[in-house]
CSV table of C-alpha atoms in Angstrom, one decimal:
chain,number,residue,atom,x,y,z
A,20,THR,CA,14.9,-48.6,55.3
A,21,GLU,CA,12.2,-47.6,52.9
A,22,THR,CA,11.4,-49.8,50.0
A,23,PRO,CA,11.5,-48.0,46.7
A,24,SER,CA,8.1,-47.7,45.0
A,25,SER,CA,6.4,-46.0,42.1
A,26,SER,CA,5.4,-43.2,44.5
A,27,GLN,CA,9.0,-42.1,44.4
A,28,ILE,CA,8.8,-40.9,40.8
A,29,PRO,CA,6.8,-37.9,39.8
A,30,SER,CA,3.5,-38.3,37.9
A,31,ALA,CA,3.9,-37.6,34.2
A,32,ASP,CA,1.9,-38.4,31.0
A,33,LEU,CA,5.1,-39.5,29.2
A,34,TYR,CA,8.5,-40.6,30.3
A,35,VAL,CA,11.3,-40.7,27.6
A,36,LEU,CA,14.4,-42.8,28.2
A,37,SER,CA,17.4,-42.6,25.8
A,38,ASP,CA,20.9,-44.1,25.9
A,39,VAL,CA,20.4,-45.5,29.4
A,40,PHE,CA,22.1,-48.8,28.9
A,41,GLU,CA,25.7,-48.1,29.6
A,42,SER,CA,25.9,-50.6,32.5
A,43,GLN,CA,24.0,-53.5,33.9
A,44,PHE,CA,23.0,-51.5,36.9
A,45,VAL,CA,21.7,-48.6,34.9
A,46,ALA,CA,19.7,-51.0,32.7
A,47,ALA,CA,18.2,-52.7,35.7
A,48,GLY,CA,17.3,-49.3,37.3
A,49,ALA,CA,15.8,-48.1,34.0
A,50,ALA,CA,13.6,-51.3,33.8
A,51,LEU,CA,12.4,-50.7,37.3
A,52,ILE,CA,11.5,-47.1,36.6
A,53,THR,CA,9.8,-48.1,33.4
A,54,GLN,CA,7.7,-50.6,35.4
A,55,TRP,CA,6.8,-48.0,38.0
A,56,ALA,CA,5.8,-45.4,35.4
A,57,LEU,CA,3.6,-47.9,33.5
A,58,ALA,CA,2.0,-49.0,36.8
A,59,GLN,CA,1.0,-45.4,37.5
A,60,GLY,CA,-0.6,-45.1,34.0
A,61,SER,CA,2.2,-43.2,32.3
A,62,ARG,CA,3.4,-43.8,28.7
A,63,VAL,CA,7.1,-44.7,28.4
A,64,TRP,CA,9.1,-44.3,25.2
A,65,VAL,CA,12.6,-45.9,25.2
A,66,PHE,CA,15.1,-45.1,22.4
A,67,ALA,CA,18.3,-47.2,22.1
A,68,GLN,CA,20.9,-48.1,19.5
A,69,SER,CA,21.3,-51.8,18.8
A,70,ASP,CA,25.0,-51.7,19.8
A,71,ARG,CA,24.2,-50.7,23.4
A,72,ALA,CA,25.8,-53.4,25.5
A,73,GLN,CA,23.1,-53.6,28.2
A,74,ARG,CA,20.0,-53.0,25.9
A,75,GLU,CA,18.9,-56.7,26.1
A,76,ARG,CA,19.5,-56.8,29.8
A,77,TYR,CA,17.0,-53.9,30.2
A,78,LEU,CA,14.5,-55.9,28.0
A,79,SER,CA,14.9,-59.1,30.0
A,80,ASP,CA,14.6,-57.3,33.4
A,81,LEU,CA,11.6,-55.4,32.2
A,82,GLN,CA,9.9,-58.6,30.9
A,83,GLN,CA,10.4,-60.1,34.4
A,84,LEU,CA,9.0,-57.1,36.1
A,85,LEU,CA,5.9,-57.0,33.9
A,86,THR,CA,4.8,-60.4,35.0
A,87,GLY,CA,1.2,-59.9,34.2
A,88,THR,CA,1.7,-59.0,30.6
A,89,LYS,CA,1.4,-61.5,27.8
A,90,GLU,CA,3.0,-59.0,25.4
A,91,THR,CA,6.4,-60.0,24.0
A,92,LEU,CA,8.7,-57.0,24.3
A,93,LYS,CA,10.7,-56.2,21.2
A,94,TRP,CA,12.5,-53.2,19.7
A,95,THR,CA,10.6,-51.6,16.8
A,96,ASP,CA,11.5,-49.3,13.9
A,97,PRO,CA,11.1,-45.5,14.5
A,98,ILE,CA,9.2,-45.2,11.2
A,99,SER,CA,6.3,-47.1,12.7
A,100,GLY,CA,5.9,-44.6,15.5
A,101,PRO,CA,4.6,-45.4,19.0
A,102,PRO,CA,2.0,-48.2,19.2
A,103,LEU,CA,-1.6,-47.1,19.4
A,104,HIS,CA,-2.8,-49.5,22.0
A,105,SER,CA,0.3,-49.8,24.3
A,106,SER,CA,1.8,-47.5,26.8
A,107,LEU,CA,5.3,-48.7,26.0
A,108,TRP,CA,7.3,-47.9,22.9
A,109,LEU,CA,10.7,-49.6,22.5
A,110,CYS,CA,12.3,-47.8,19.6
A,111,ASN,CA,15.4,-49.1,17.8
A,112,ILE,CA,17.7,-46.2,16.7
A,113,ASP,CA,20.2,-46.7,13.9
A,114,GLU,CA,22.6,-43.8,14.5
A,115,THR,CA,24.2,-44.3,11.0
A,116,CYS,CA,20.9,-43.1,9.5
A,117,VAL,CA,20.4,-40.0,11.6
A,118,ASN,CA,20.7,-36.7,9.7
A,119,TYR,CA,22.2,-34.1,12.2
A,120,SER,CA,22.0,-31.1,9.8
């Protein structure tokens, strides 16, 4: 069997992940895809509400996959926008503050 690798995802400048934390398996897969995308030089923006059950599982799995980084992964406010010197943006979404009109 073939081992999954970053060559199995298409090249892109930016990957956007949103609401991908519905199960532990999806969170683990999203962490792996995030690591692959970062390894190929892509930017990754991840949007998630604080009440998503597996959101911290994703963060923990991603921190383990990014073994060479000294950066502490944490969710940030959307007002701050994506970080200037990082390819990864973990954006905390508060759905109660979203204006849908």
